[in-house]
Structure formats: C-alpha cells, structure tokens
Amino acid sequence: MAGKKQNTGTKAKKGTAAGKPIDMVVVRMYRPGGTGDFFLLFFKQGGAVRYKMLIDCGCIDANKDTFPPTVNDLASATEGTIDLLVLTHEHEDHINGFQKAANLFKDRITVKKVWLAWTENLEDPDAVRYRKEAQKMAMAIAEVAGRMNGIVKENYYRKQFQGSPNAKLMEDAQHHYIRAMNSFNNLNALAAKGKNYTMETFLKDNGVIGDGTQVRYCYPGDTLREAGDLPGIRFFVLGPPKDFESLKRMESSKDQYNQRQEKGEVDFTFINALGNADDGDPLVRPFKNVYAFQESEDPAHPIVHRYKGELWRAIDHDWLYTGGSLALKYDKILNNTSLALAIQFDESGKVLLFPGDAQYGNWASWHEGLTWETVREGKREKVDAADILGRVVFYKVGHHLADNGTPKSVGLERMTSPELTAMVPLDYQKIRKGWLSTMPNDEIGALLLKKTGGKVLISGNCAKILEEINTNRVTVYSGDDKACRKQNKAFDKKLYLECEVEG
Amino acid sequence: MKKIPVKKPPYRQLRGYAFDPSLSNKLDTVGINHIIYRVPWEDEASDTAGQGDENGLRPGPVGEYVEVIDYDPTLEKYYLPVDLNDKYILAQDGLPPSESNPQFHQQMVYAVVMTTIRNFEKALGRQITWNPRTLSKRIDKAYADYADVGQKTTLVDHYIQRLRIYPHAFRDANAFYSPQKKALLFGYFSSRPADAALQMPDSLIFTCLSHDIIAHETTHAILDGIYRKYTEDTNPDVLAFHEAFADIVALFQHFTFPDVLKHQIAKTRGDLASQNLLGQLAQEFGSAIGGYGALRDAIGEVDPRTREWKIREPKMEDYQNNPEPHARGSILVAAVFEVFLNIYKSRVADLLRISTGGSGILPQGNLHPDLVNRLASEASKCARHILTMCIRALDYCPPLDITFGDYLRAVVTADIDIVADDPHGYKIAFIDAFRRRGIYPSGISSLSVESLCYQRLDETGSDGTFDALTTFLKEFREEIIYLNDRRAIFETTRDYIAGRYATKRKPEIKGLHRRLYENDLAWPEYEKLTGLVFGRDNEKFGIRTKSTYGFEGPSFGISTLKLASRVGPDGNISNRIIIALTQRAFFKVKKDSSGKPDFVACKPGAEDISLPGGATLVFDLDSLKLKFAVSKPIFDPEGLRNDQRRLNRIRLEKTNEYLNDTSSGQTLYEATFGLGKRFNANEPFAFLHSK
C-alpha cells in the first residue's frame, strides 16, 4: 500500500508520468445496513493502489449510528485520501452518509476532487431552469407533507370518520399515506433548501470538502481522463441528458421489464394551488370571479349550508392527495438526474458501468446521437453507447434492481460480455415499504443471474433476495443460483463485498 | 280566469357535450359534439330559497337523486349553483355548453348522472338507492335480547337520499367515486405540460365535462349501492369488474345516442361493414382523458406499419395473464364490445343487402342519408340492448367475490329469465366472446347456454321446507309493491330484514334475519341451496356464533332484499324478489410439512384470512317460488350434493393465495400509499384511478 496521507497523490502523479497503465479495479460495495449506494473503487497497477474513487455514500432511513462502522473502514482503507468523489444524484440513499457521518469525513478523510452532474452547475442556464422546476416540485411536496401533518395534528380524520365502524382503520390509512408522503419529503432534503443549494454546498456545509476542492460538472458526451494519476483509464459521461424533456421520460411502455406505469407529465396546476412557489406565477383560477364566492361572503347560502352540514362528506383536504403522484413523479425525475459513468480500461476496452439510479429517459439518451472519444487498437476513434455497453464487464445495477432502473434494448440486452459481473445495492434490512413490490424485479434479476452465471453480489441477505427473484414467471438455473450464493457467502458478516475487475 | 292545466313534461331537456369539450375544437366534430340530454322531469322544490329539504329540484342542481355542490377546496371557494328552473334556462334547454361557465359544468354532470340513473332503473325495473351509510350505534338496553349478546354496539344503515357530486374537487387528471363520502369527485388539470403559461383557463381540462367519465363514476356509485361488497378485493376480478362494468355502461350509453353515430357512419362509409368504425370510435371516446382509455385498450389498436386501426384479436391466455385491474377489466370491455359488433353486424346485414341490390357491397361515394339514419338507429338500438342486458344481469350475480365467469352466467341466466326467445343469438354471442378470451366460469362442464344458466329451481321447496320464507315474501310483497318513495322503500326493506320493534317482545315486523334463525329445521336445505353454513356446528367451519333473538346460531347477513319488475321485449312482465345472503368464515393458516397451507377455523380477529361466502336467491313475485340460486359457497358444493359438509378448499386456497400475493397487480402508487388488499375501504377508486 502507498505511503503517508499527504503525499499519496503527488507521488503517484510523478511516479507514473510515463508509468504503466492501471491493470485492475477493485470495486468495494459497503454494507451500511440497508438499501443505498456506497461504492469504493481502488485503481491498481501491479498490485499497488494508485487511485481511490468513492461513488455515493448513503442508506435509506439512516441515523447517526448507521455509518460509523463503514465510514471508519473507508477512512482506513483509503488511508484518509479519496482522489475522486462522485455523487450521482441527490437522493438521500446516495448522499446522506456525508451528513450523518460528517464528523468522520471531516476529521479522517481528505477529498481531493469532486465530480457532479451538469444539473449542479449554477452557471449553466439549462441547469438553472431545471433546478427551478425541480425546486417547485420539491417545495410542493414539502408543503403537502406539512399541511397533511397539520391535519393529523388537529384530529381532522378522527372527527370526519367518527361513528363509522371502520373509523380506526380509515384513520390509519390516512396516516399511512401521510407517513409515505413524509418519507418522500425527507428523501428530498436538498431541494427543499432552495434551488441554489447544490450538492457542492451540501458537501461544504458538512465539511466533507473545503473551498479549495476542485469540482467538475460532467456533461453527456464528455470523455474524461486523469492522465497523470490514472494511465490507461478513461471515463465516459453518459448521462444525465442535457435535453430537459428526457429527464421526465421515466418509463417506456415497450422497452422495459414489467412495466407498471404510464409515463406522466408534471401538471403544475396542482403545485400552483399550493401557492408557495416563489416564482410569481399568479394563482390559476378556472373561472371568472363573478361565479365564485367565499363562505364568509354568504355564510347562509343554501349550498354553503349543505356543504358545511355534513363533515363526513366534506372534501376539504382530499385534493392534497394529488401530492402522492407528484412525489412519485419527482422521485423518478431525480433518479434521471443521475450522473451515469462508464469507466474504460483503454488497453482491453473493458468497461465498468455506474449508472446511479438512472431511469429510462437517462439510459435512452445515451443512444441519441452521443459519441465518446477513445483509442482502439492504437487508433483514435469515436464510439457510441451500444459499443460501450457491449464491453461492460462490471455493472452496478441501477436503482437497486427495480423494474425502472435497467431498461431492455437500451440497456441490459446490449451487455453481452461473458465476463459480466453485477453488484446490487439492495438490502431488506432498511427499505421503503413502497419499494418492496418493485425491488428486486424478478425479470431483471433472473436475466442478470443468467448473463453473469451467478456472479451477482448483493448487499443485503442474498438468500432472501434470490427467493424474491425466483418467481413463477422467470427461470433461474440452479447452477447460477448456487454460484451466486457461494460468491456472496464469502462476504458473510463483512462490512463490504468486493469484486476484482481485471483490465 | 279560466286556465287549462298543462301536462307535466316527461323530460327536462338539457344541452351538453356528447363527448367532451376537446372535440368542439376540431372542425369535423364540432357539429356532433352538442346533444340534448333528456332527463326525467323533476318539479321545482317549493322552498328553493331556504335551506329546507323538501322534495323537488333546487339550485345546485339538487334533486331527488343527486346534490351537486360546487365547492373548490383548492381555492376555498364555492361556485354559484345553477337554477335549472330559471325560465330563461328552461326556455333554451339549459345553458349552452361552455368550458368557462361553472354553472354549465353543474348542468352537464347533472344531465349525465340522471341519464345513467334512468338507464339503470329501466333495466333493473326498480328505483335505485345509494349505498347507505353504516354507523355503529349503542344498543338500547330495552331491546338487548334482540341484539347480539355480548356486543355493546350494533351497526345501523342510514338512508342516503342523494349522491353528492363535487364537479371541481381537486387538481388532477382523475375522478372517482368515494364510497365513504357517497360522493363523486371530479378533478381538473392542465392539458399543457410543465410550466407553460398557466394563466389561460382555456388550457384546463375538466373531467366533469366528459360524458364517459361522468357515466363511469356514476356507475361505480350505483353498483356500490347494489353490491357494497364489490369493493372488497378478494380475487383479481372484483375490482376489475367494477372498473370494466363502469366502462361498459359509459361506452354503450354513449352509443345509444344515434346522432353521435350518424356523423361517423356517414363520414367513414366504407369502414362500416368491416366493423372498424365503431371500435375505433369506442376507443376515441375513451382516449380523451388519459387513464380511462386503458380500459378500452383491448378493443383494438393502430397497426404500427399501416397506421390503420384494427380490432385486436383476442387470445385464450388474455384473462390468465393480466392481473392488474385495468388490464383485466379491458378484457371484459373488449368481450362485451365484440358481442355488440357481432350483433350489430347481423342486424344490419339485411339493410346492406337491400340498399345494394342484394350484393351487400357498398358502392363508391357517399352513403344515402336514409341508410345512414337506419344504420345509426340500428347501432343505437343494439347498444341499448347490450346495455340493458349488462345491467339486468346484476340481479343474478353473487353478492360478493364476483368473477368474470360468474358475470357471464348471470348474463345468460337473466336473459333466459326475461326473454323468451333469442333470434339474434345474444346469449351465444356473449358466450363466444368470453370463451375467445379464456374466461370460463368455474365448476361447469361445458360452455353451453344450458350449463351456464343457473339451475332452475321451480320445484324446490314444494315440500314445504321454505314455508317460512314464502310467508315472509308474501308479507313483504304486500307492503313494498305499493311504495313509490325511495326513502320509504329503503326503510321498509331495512325493517323487513332486521325487524321493526315497537315494544320489547313483540316485533311489528319480524325480520327475515330472525325468521331464518327460527326456521330451525330447514337448515340442511338452506345449506344445500346457498352453500353457506346454517348448522349449529358453525364454529367448526370458522363461522362466528351469534346469540340473538334468544337463539344461538351461525352469524350471517342479508345484504339485499329487493323487487325487480321488468318488461321483456315481447311485453312479458317478469317480477322477481331478490335476496342476497352473506357470511364470512375465519381461519388461521398453518403450513404443513409439504408447504401446503392448512386452514384451521378460528374466531374473528384471530384470523390469518377470511373467506367470504354469499348467495343470491331469485324468487318469482307472483308464485313466490324460488327460480334461481347463485352461490359463492363456504361448503364444497360437490360434497353437499353427497350430503357431506366439508369446507370449500378450492376457494380457500385461491383466496389465500391471492391475498398473500403482494407482488402482482398493484401499481407503484398503491404499493407506496395504500394499505394493501386486505384493507380497501379507504377510497378504493381513488387508488384505482391514480398513478
């Protein structure tokens, strides 16, 4: 292993100026004890670690005790230096480790460089436009959650359902909905802080990086090299798409495994009525004022009397429940802002794929006219996404093996390498209840097992996840199943799982 | 001054959209998009200005069946209610269609809801009532021995006079019926994506202006009033049936307007014979507003190569492979639509031959307007027949846990019961369309009309077993037959089920529930008939013991008691009394060594699953004889035929498997925000329509 903390980087730079290319990447998937992404990559040359890269650090529903074991291990394993930090997108289960374990990061780990998606670049007008809309949605979700919590506090539903034989259950159902709404709202902690609150600010606020840390915004089509530090390695930036509409393309009816939902647009009439967006949009009124009146203007009006007479039939708050579909849509849009990276060994052309939680629109956009510069057999060449996917030997499975994280023809079907290995950050110890029905997706899981011959590493309980994958409508070969169990067993009770990818 | 009294008009004419406003913006459809709805006349209420509640129509509109309350909670504002009795409004058949006038919106929902109600009442041969509001009530000590011993409260059904309608309830591309609030909630939303200029109300779409959406939601409400347990998600068909049935009514009601069809028939003359037009039209009706179109997906599709619309060929595995309620429902819609097309085709074959000199091949050029009129009127007549058949079948359905197969049997049985002969082959058309999609009723040997029709039971009970029941039916008939007021019918019926007690000991009316308990000796016969548990060893089968009226016995409920007097096409009158019984059996589920579930009877509250059982009994009103018995048995029917009382394992296993399958058929929205299949009492339709 390399020497002292402060000179690891500089030494490597000088030492490998004309050095040999990186010949191995070791991918370590940490197990924070629940569903979330937390990946450490060691780039090695001749067995020595040259460069350390961290992709995300998060876990759903984490508390202050969640991260210390793994983050302490991270500090030791990296000897306190992370050469490159990548944050894919701002969902809690990808970034909350930096906050929950902020002190450990501050005290024990130096981050030298950060890469973020272009959506974080406040100097980019497209990003500003995106952030404005995203923030409107996030604020609306927060507003809905806030109002709903207020309704619970004033016991509105208890009063409304009073006398009904199912009153308790009915109230519970409302509260369940409201809890789900709150957990979506918590997931969006960053956006609620304002459209200018970027992940860079977040990292700085938590002391993970300082003012001097270099931050780069990645654009689709970029080919990035760390020539001095990482000879023979290049990064292809695949997504998020620059085209704004692609971010909203969450699903495709034809090109998806077990499609559950139609694609939907975001309707701002609802958000508008919540009236808290600081964008100056006037309140949408469906009709001219002459038709409308408020209760206070004519409290004795027969229609007012009729409405007010029966609380059990009132609809004062039912409209807020549109917030549920909005939260689901916003969740997917955020997934689509994932910084999707492919890491290539130049010599062999082998690729490691880290798509974050990219959904359909993000994946599909890689195939829409983008090319990346590379060198193939000594010649400079431009390659497309199909070419890159065809060379994938390591796949960080998108969106925790959910149906919408790995599309068919623009994704998994293109991954044809016989060497393919996959890592799945999915752990039932901590997971959103609503995710249980979509994670793992049986079709993607079964296909992965087949394509990898069982080389699928799972952060959670492997037996449990395999059981969920092996449904009636898919075939899992017992050989693959056994191989998978064996591979995972080697990491039983460890803080992480590891996979060596040779260049 | 001498004055000749003017006869009350049978109808109130109200203008409205035939489709929804979006079609008014297209030049080729603007002409047909306005039609006149004819709704049953309601007199003006005497106290319109005050807050009273006398009968009659008042501003809202608030009438006999519905109350439109136009409160928009997103703005905390009311929109002024329309007064349909205003003389200027009366003189011009209601307000002119307009998106920007909320009073027209109120008129439009009123017109379509009333039209739908009218269609149901005609087909069912009785007035409809809404699902009552059930409240728990403390038991009055004076009557304690008539109530369940050991219980402090009892459930009482309260009459709901009017379905409430909120035309502008929320801002979303959705509309739903709320069984909790006994209300229809309609949303509005922006048709423009993202943040385009929202200041223009023109870009708003109102679900309360779409005929199909209003009819769809109204049907949910009416169906809930007939079978309230159809919102219980006990097998993959139940909610799918609710959705599909609502859409079938909306679709065929739409086709009963001949003017709507005329235009299209004239426009696309050649397509007519190939049936494409009507199917395409059906889908267009549904496509205007997102999610509703999904129910009509199975009718047809646009060929990606030729860009032409074509009927989708059904597959035998359609029914097997679609667990999601909308996809499953669309199969039923497509099946009924196929029936319609086939019958229409057979009905117009002669017309086409006459108009083409025998060849049946239409010449080039425009169709003769007379032919267009005749074709449109045939299509409309045909749609009305299908609509009527579909609705009246409800009285022959089980009171809970319905499957598409049960519905097919109900359609066939109802038709046999009411229509003497069937020259156009409606029944065969139904059977064929269901068969082609792999929908088979369970427990019958072949798909013939004879085996699908529930067994005729004309001779059952002739030995006097059912005398107690016959006496009851006679008394009920005498009282109910002269009642016209919906509230009086509801309350009298309720008393005839639960009993009416003036003093502690002497009931004024001895309820049917009590009579069935008292009629101790007949229980084996009742079991055979209904498949439900009436023996006193009920706890062995997971049925709770009820101590009431001084007896101990198995708990069961009476969910329906009603009259149906319908006139068949030949003028024959068929008067029936329909009774539906329900029961629930409770079990703990243990897995045996081979992993198969084992069901152990237990008390309610301790159960892992419960099995719903029920039976619908159809009696002839005149002879008081039992005509048909439709059952969702707790007992194994095969066993009962051999005098063996054993649990219906097949239903138990299926129900258990379905209730424990959380992975299929749910949307992400349901999985995230819902409490799951076992608890569906909280706005099931809001969930079904949400994404």
CSV table of C-alpha atoms in Angstrom, one decimal, chain B residues 206-449:
chain,number,residue,atom,x,y,z
B,206,PHE,CA,-62.4,19.4,-16.7
B,207,THR,CA,-63.2,15.7,-16.1
B,208,CYS,CA,-66.7,16.7,-15.2
B,209,LEU,CA,-67.4,17.7,-18.8
B,210,SER,CA,-66.7,14.2,-20.3
B,211,HIS,CA,-69.8,12.1,-20.8
B,212,ASP,CA,-67.8,8.9,-20.4
B,213,ILE,CA,-66.1,9.9,-17.2
B,214,ILE,CA,-69.3,11.0,-15.6
B,215,ALA,CA,-71.2,7.9,-16.6
B,216,HIS,CA,-68.3,5.7,-15.5
B,217,GLU,CA,-68.1,7.2,-12.0
B,218,THR,CA,-71.9,7.2,-11.6
B,219,THR,CA,-71.9,3.5,-12.4
B,220,HIS,CA,-69.4,2.9,-9.7
B,221,ALA,CA,-71.8,4.6,-7.3
B,222,ILE,CA,-74.9,2.7,-8.5
B,223,LEU,CA,-73.1,-0.6,-8.4
B,224,ASP,CA,-71.9,0.1,-4.9
B,225,GLY,CA,-75.5,0.8,-4.0
B,226,ILE,CA,-76.4,-2.7,-5.3
B,227,TYR,CA,-73.5,-4.7,-4.0
B,228,ARG,CA,-71.4,-2.9,-1.5
B,229,LYS,CA,-69.1,-5.9,-1.1
B,230,TYR,CA,-67.8,-5.5,-4.7
B,231,THR,CA,-65.2,-3.1,-3.3
B,232,GLU,CA,-63.7,-5.9,-1.3
B,233,ASP,CA,-60.6,-7.1,-3.2
B,234,THR,CA,-60.9,-10.9,-2.7
B,235,ASN,CA,-60.0,-12.1,-6.1
B,236,PRO,CA,-58.3,-10.5,-9.1
B,237,ASP,CA,-61.6,-10.0,-10.9
B,238,VAL,CA,-63.6,-8.0,-8.3
B,239,LEU,CA,-62.1,-4.5,-8.7
B,240,ALA,CA,-61.5,-5.2,-12.4
B,241,PHE,CA,-65.2,-6.0,-12.7
B,242,HIS,CA,-66.1,-2.7,-11.0
B,243,GLU,CA,-63.9,-0.8,-13.5
B,244,ALA,CA,-65.0,-2.8,-16.5
B,245,PHE,CA,-68.7,-2.6,-15.7
B,246,ALA,CA,-68.5,1.1,-15.2
B,247,ASP,CA,-66.8,1.5,-18.5
B,248,ILE,CA,-69.2,-0.8,-20.3
B,249,VAL,CA,-72.1,1.3,-19.1
B,250,ALA,CA,-70.3,4.5,-20.2
B,251,LEU,CA,-69.5,3.1,-23.6
B,252,PHE,CA,-72.9,1.7,-24.5
B,253,GLN,CA,-74.8,4.6,-23.1
B,254,HIS,CA,-72.7,6.7,-25.4
B,255,PHE,CA,-73.6,4.5,-28.3
B,256,THR,CA,-77.3,4.9,-27.6
B,257,PHE,CA,-77.2,8.5,-28.9
B,258,PRO,CA,-77.9,8.0,-32.6
B,259,ASP,CA,-76.8,11.5,-33.6
B,260,VAL,CA,-73.3,10.7,-32.4
B,261,LEU,CA,-73.1,7.7,-34.7
B,262,LYS,CA,-74.7,9.2,-37.7
B,263,HIS,CA,-71.9,11.6,-38.4
B,264,GLN,CA,-69.3,9.0,-38.1
B,265,ILE,CA,-71.1,6.5,-40.2
B,266,ALA,CA,-71.6,9.0,-42.9
B,267,LYS,CA,-68.0,10.1,-42.8
B,268,THR,CA,-66.3,6.7,-43.0
B,269,ARG,CA,-68.8,4.9,-45.1
B,270,GLY,CA,-66.7,2.0,-46.3
B,271,ASP,CA,-65.4,1.0,-42.9
B,272,LEU,CA,-68.8,0.2,-41.7
B,273,ALA,CA,-69.0,-3.3,-42.9
B,274,SER,CA,-65.6,-4.1,-41.6
B,275,GLN,CA,-66.7,-3.1,-38.1
B,276,ASN,CA,-63.7,-0.9,-37.6
B,277,LEU,CA,-65.5,2.3,-37.2
B,278,LEU,CA,-67.4,1.5,-34.1
B,279,GLY,CA,-64.4,0.0,-32.3
B,280,GLN,CA,-62.3,3.0,-33.2
B,281,LEU,CA,-65.0,5.3,-32.0
B,282,ALA,CA,-65.2,3.4,-28.8
B,283,GLN,CA,-61.6,4.0,-28.2
B,284,GLU,CA,-61.7,7.6,-29.2
B,285,PHE,CA,-64.4,8.2,-26.6
B,286,GLY,CA,-62.1,6.8,-24.0
B,287,SER,CA,-58.9,8.4,-25.1
B,288,ALA,CA,-59.8,12.0,-24.4
B,289,ILE,CA,-58.7,11.6,-20.8
B,290,GLY,CA,-55.7,9.5,-20.1
B,291,GLY,CA,-56.3,6.6,-17.8
B,292,TYR,CA,-59.8,5.8,-18.9
B,293,GLY,CA,-58.6,4.9,-22.3
B,294,ALA,CA,-56.7,2.0,-20.8
B,295,LEU,CA,-60.0,0.1,-20.2
B,296,ARG,CA,-60.6,0.1,-23.9
B,297,ASP,CA,-57.1,-0.9,-24.9
B,298,ALA,CA,-58.1,-4.5,-25.6
B,299,ILE,CA,-60.7,-3.5,-28.2
B,300,GLY,CA,-58.2,-2.6,-30.9
B,301,GLU,CA,-55.0,-0.8,-31.8
B,302,VAL,CA,-53.3,1.1,-34.5
B,303,ASP,CA,-51.2,-1.1,-36.7
B,304,PRO,CA,-47.7,0.4,-36.5
B,305,ARG,CA,-47.0,-0.5,-40.1
B,306,THR,CA,-50.2,0.5,-41.9
B,307,ARG,CA,-51.1,3.2,-39.4
B,308,GLU,CA,-54.6,1.8,-39.6
B,309,TRP,CA,-56.8,1.0,-36.7
B,310,LYS,CA,-57.8,-2.6,-36.4
B,311,ILE,CA,-59.7,-4.8,-34.0
B,312,ARG,CA,-57.3,-6.7,-31.6
B,313,GLU,CA,-57.7,-10.4,-31.9
B,314,PRO,CA,-58.3,-11.9,-28.5
B,315,LYS,CA,-56.1,-14.6,-27.2
B,316,MET,CA,-57.1,-17.5,-25.0
B,317,GLU,CA,-54.5,-16.5,-22.4
B,318,ASP,CA,-55.6,-12.9,-22.1
B,319,TYR,CA,-57.6,-13.5,-19.0
B,320,GLN,CA,-54.9,-15.6,-17.4
B,321,ASN,CA,-52.0,-13.2,-17.9
B,322,ASN,CA,-53.3,-9.9,-16.8
B,323,PRO,CA,-53.5,-9.4,-13.0
B,324,GLU,CA,-53.7,-5.6,-13.0
B,325,PRO,CA,-57.3,-4.4,-12.6
B,326,HIS,CA,-57.3,-2.1,-15.6
B,327,ALA,CA,-55.7,-4.6,-18.0
B,328,ARG,CA,-58.0,-7.3,-16.7
B,329,GLY,CA,-61.0,-5.0,-16.9
B,330,SER,CA,-60.2,-4.1,-20.5
B,331,ILE,CA,-60.6,-7.8,-21.4
B,332,LEU,CA,-64.2,-7.7,-20.2
B,333,VAL,CA,-64.9,-4.5,-22.0
B,334,ALA,CA,-63.4,-5.9,-25.2
B,335,ALA,CA,-65.5,-9.1,-24.8
B,336,VAL,CA,-68.8,-7.2,-24.5
B,337,PHE,CA,-67.8,-4.9,-27.3
B,338,GLU,CA,-67.3,-7.9,-29.6
B,339,VAL,CA,-70.8,-9.0,-28.7
B,340,PHE,CA,-72.1,-5.7,-29.7
B,341,LEU,CA,-70.2,-5.7,-33.0
B,342,ASN,CA,-71.4,-9.2,-33.9
B,343,ILE,CA,-75.0,-8.4,-33.2
B,344,TYR,CA,-74.9,-5.1,-35.0
B,345,LYS,CA,-73.4,-6.9,-38.0
B,346,SER,CA,-76.1,-9.5,-38.0
B,347,ARG,CA,-78.8,-6.8,-37.6
B,348,VAL,CA,-77.7,-4.6,-40.4
B,349,ALA,CA,-76.9,-7.4,-42.9
B,350,ASP,CA,-80.3,-7.2,-44.4
B,351,LEU,CA,-80.2,-3.4,-44.6
B,352,LEU,CA,-76.9,-3.5,-46.5
B,353,ARG,CA,-78.3,-6.1,-48.9
B,354,ILE,CA,-81.5,-4.1,-49.5
B,355,SER,CA,-79.5,-0.9,-50.2
B,356,THR,CA,-77.1,-2.6,-52.6
B,357,GLY,CA,-79.5,-4.7,-54.6
B,358,GLY,CA,-78.6,-7.9,-52.8
B,359,SER,CA,-74.8,-7.8,-53.1
B,360,GLY,CA,-74.1,-6.3,-49.6
B,361,ILE,CA,-71.2,-4.5,-51.1
B,362,LEU,CA,-71.5,-0.7,-50.8
B,363,PRO,CA,-70.7,1.4,-53.9
B,364,GLN,CA,-68.2,4.2,-54.1
B,365,GLY,CA,-69.3,7.6,-52.9
B,366,ASN,CA,-71.4,8.9,-50.0
B,367,LEU,CA,-74.0,6.7,-48.4
B,368,HIS,CA,-77.6,7.6,-48.8
B,369,PRO,CA,-78.6,9.6,-45.8
B,370,ASP,CA,-81.6,7.3,-45.2
B,371,LEU,CA,-79.2,4.4,-45.0
B,372,VAL,CA,-77.0,6.3,-42.6
B,373,ASN,CA,-80.0,7.0,-40.4
B,374,ARG,CA,-81.1,3.4,-40.4
B,375,LEU,CA,-77.7,2.1,-39.7
B,376,ALA,CA,-77.2,4.6,-36.8
B,377,SER,CA,-80.5,3.7,-35.4
B,378,GLU,CA,-79.7,0.0,-35.5
B,379,ALA,CA,-76.4,0.6,-33.8
B,380,SER,CA,-78.1,2.7,-31.2
B,381,LYS,CA,-80.8,0.1,-30.6
B,382,CYS,CA,-78.2,-2.6,-30.4
B,383,ALA,CA,-76.2,-0.6,-27.9
B,384,ARG,CA,-79.3,-0.2,-25.8
B,385,HIS,CA,-80.0,-3.9,-25.8
B,386,ILE,CA,-76.4,-4.7,-24.7
B,387,LEU,CA,-76.6,-2.0,-22.0
B,388,THR,CA,-79.8,-3.4,-20.7
B,389,MET,CA,-78.5,-7.0,-20.7
B,390,CYS,CA,-75.4,-6.0,-18.9
B,391,ILE,CA,-77.2,-4.1,-16.2
B,392,ARG,CA,-80.0,-6.5,-15.5
B,393,ALA,CA,-77.5,-9.3,-15.2
B,394,LEU,CA,-76.5,-7.7,-11.9
B,395,ASP,CA,-79.5,-9.2,-10.1
B,396,TYR,CA,-78.2,-12.7,-11.0
B,397,CYS,CA,-74.7,-12.1,-9.7
B,398,PRO,CA,-73.3,-13.3,-6.3
B,399,PRO,CA,-73.3,-10.6,-3.7
B,400,LEU,CA,-69.5,-10.7,-3.3
B,401,ASP,CA,-66.3,-12.1,-4.7
B,402,ILE,CA,-67.6,-11.9,-8.3
B,403,THR,CA,-65.5,-13.3,-11.2
B,404,PHE,CA,-66.0,-12.6,-14.9
B,405,GLY,CA,-67.2,-16.2,-15.2
B,406,ASP,CA,-70.0,-15.5,-12.6
B,407,TYR,CA,-70.9,-12.5,-14.6
B,408,LEU,CA,-71.2,-14.4,-17.9
B,409,ARG,CA,-73.5,-16.9,-16.1
B,410,ALA,CA,-75.6,-14.0,-14.8
B,411,VAL,CA,-76.0,-12.5,-18.3
B,412,VAL,CA,-77.1,-15.8,-19.7
B,413,THR,CA,-79.5,-16.6,-16.7
B,414,ALA,CA,-81.0,-13.1,-16.7
B,415,ASP,CA,-81.7,-13.4,-20.4
B,416,ILE,CA,-83.3,-16.8,-20.1
B,417,ASP,CA,-85.4,-15.5,-17.2
B,418,ILE,CA,-86.7,-12.4,-19.0
B,419,VAL,CA,-86.5,-13.0,-22.8
B,420,ALA,CA,-88.5,-15.9,-24.2
B,421,ASP,CA,-86.6,-16.4,-27.4
B,422,ASP,CA,-83.4,-15.0,-28.8
B,423,PRO,CA,-83.5,-14.8,-32.6
B,424,HIS,CA,-80.3,-12.7,-32.8
B,425,GLY,CA,-78.3,-15.1,-30.7
B,426,TYR,CA,-77.3,-12.6,-28.0
B,427,LYS,CA,-76.5,-15.3,-25.5
B,428,ILE,CA,-74.4,-17.3,-27.9
B,429,ALA,CA,-72.6,-14.1,-28.8
B,430,PHE,CA,-71.8,-13.4,-25.2
B,431,ILE,CA,-70.6,-17.0,-24.5
B,432,ASP,CA,-68.4,-16.9,-27.6
B,433,ALA,CA,-66.8,-13.6,-26.9
B,434,PHE,CA,-65.9,-14.7,-23.3
B,435,ARG,CA,-64.6,-18.1,-24.5
B,436,ARG,CA,-62.3,-16.5,-27.0
B,437,ARG,CA,-60.6,-14.6,-24.2
B,438,GLY,CA,-60.2,-17.6,-21.9
B,439,ILE,CA,-62.9,-16.6,-19.4
B,440,TYR,CA,-64.5,-19.7,-18.1
B,441,PRO,CA,-66.8,-19.9,-15.1
B,442,SER,CA,-65.6,-22.5,-12.6
B,443,GLY,CA,-67.5,-25.6,-11.8
B,444,ILE,CA,-69.4,-26.1,-15.0
B,445,SER,CA,-68.7,-28.8,-17.6
B,446,SER,CA,-69.4,-27.0,-20.9
B,447,LEU,CA,-69.9,-23.6,-22.3
B,448,SER,CA,-73.5,-24.2,-23.5
B,449,VAL,CA,-76.4,-21.9,-22.7
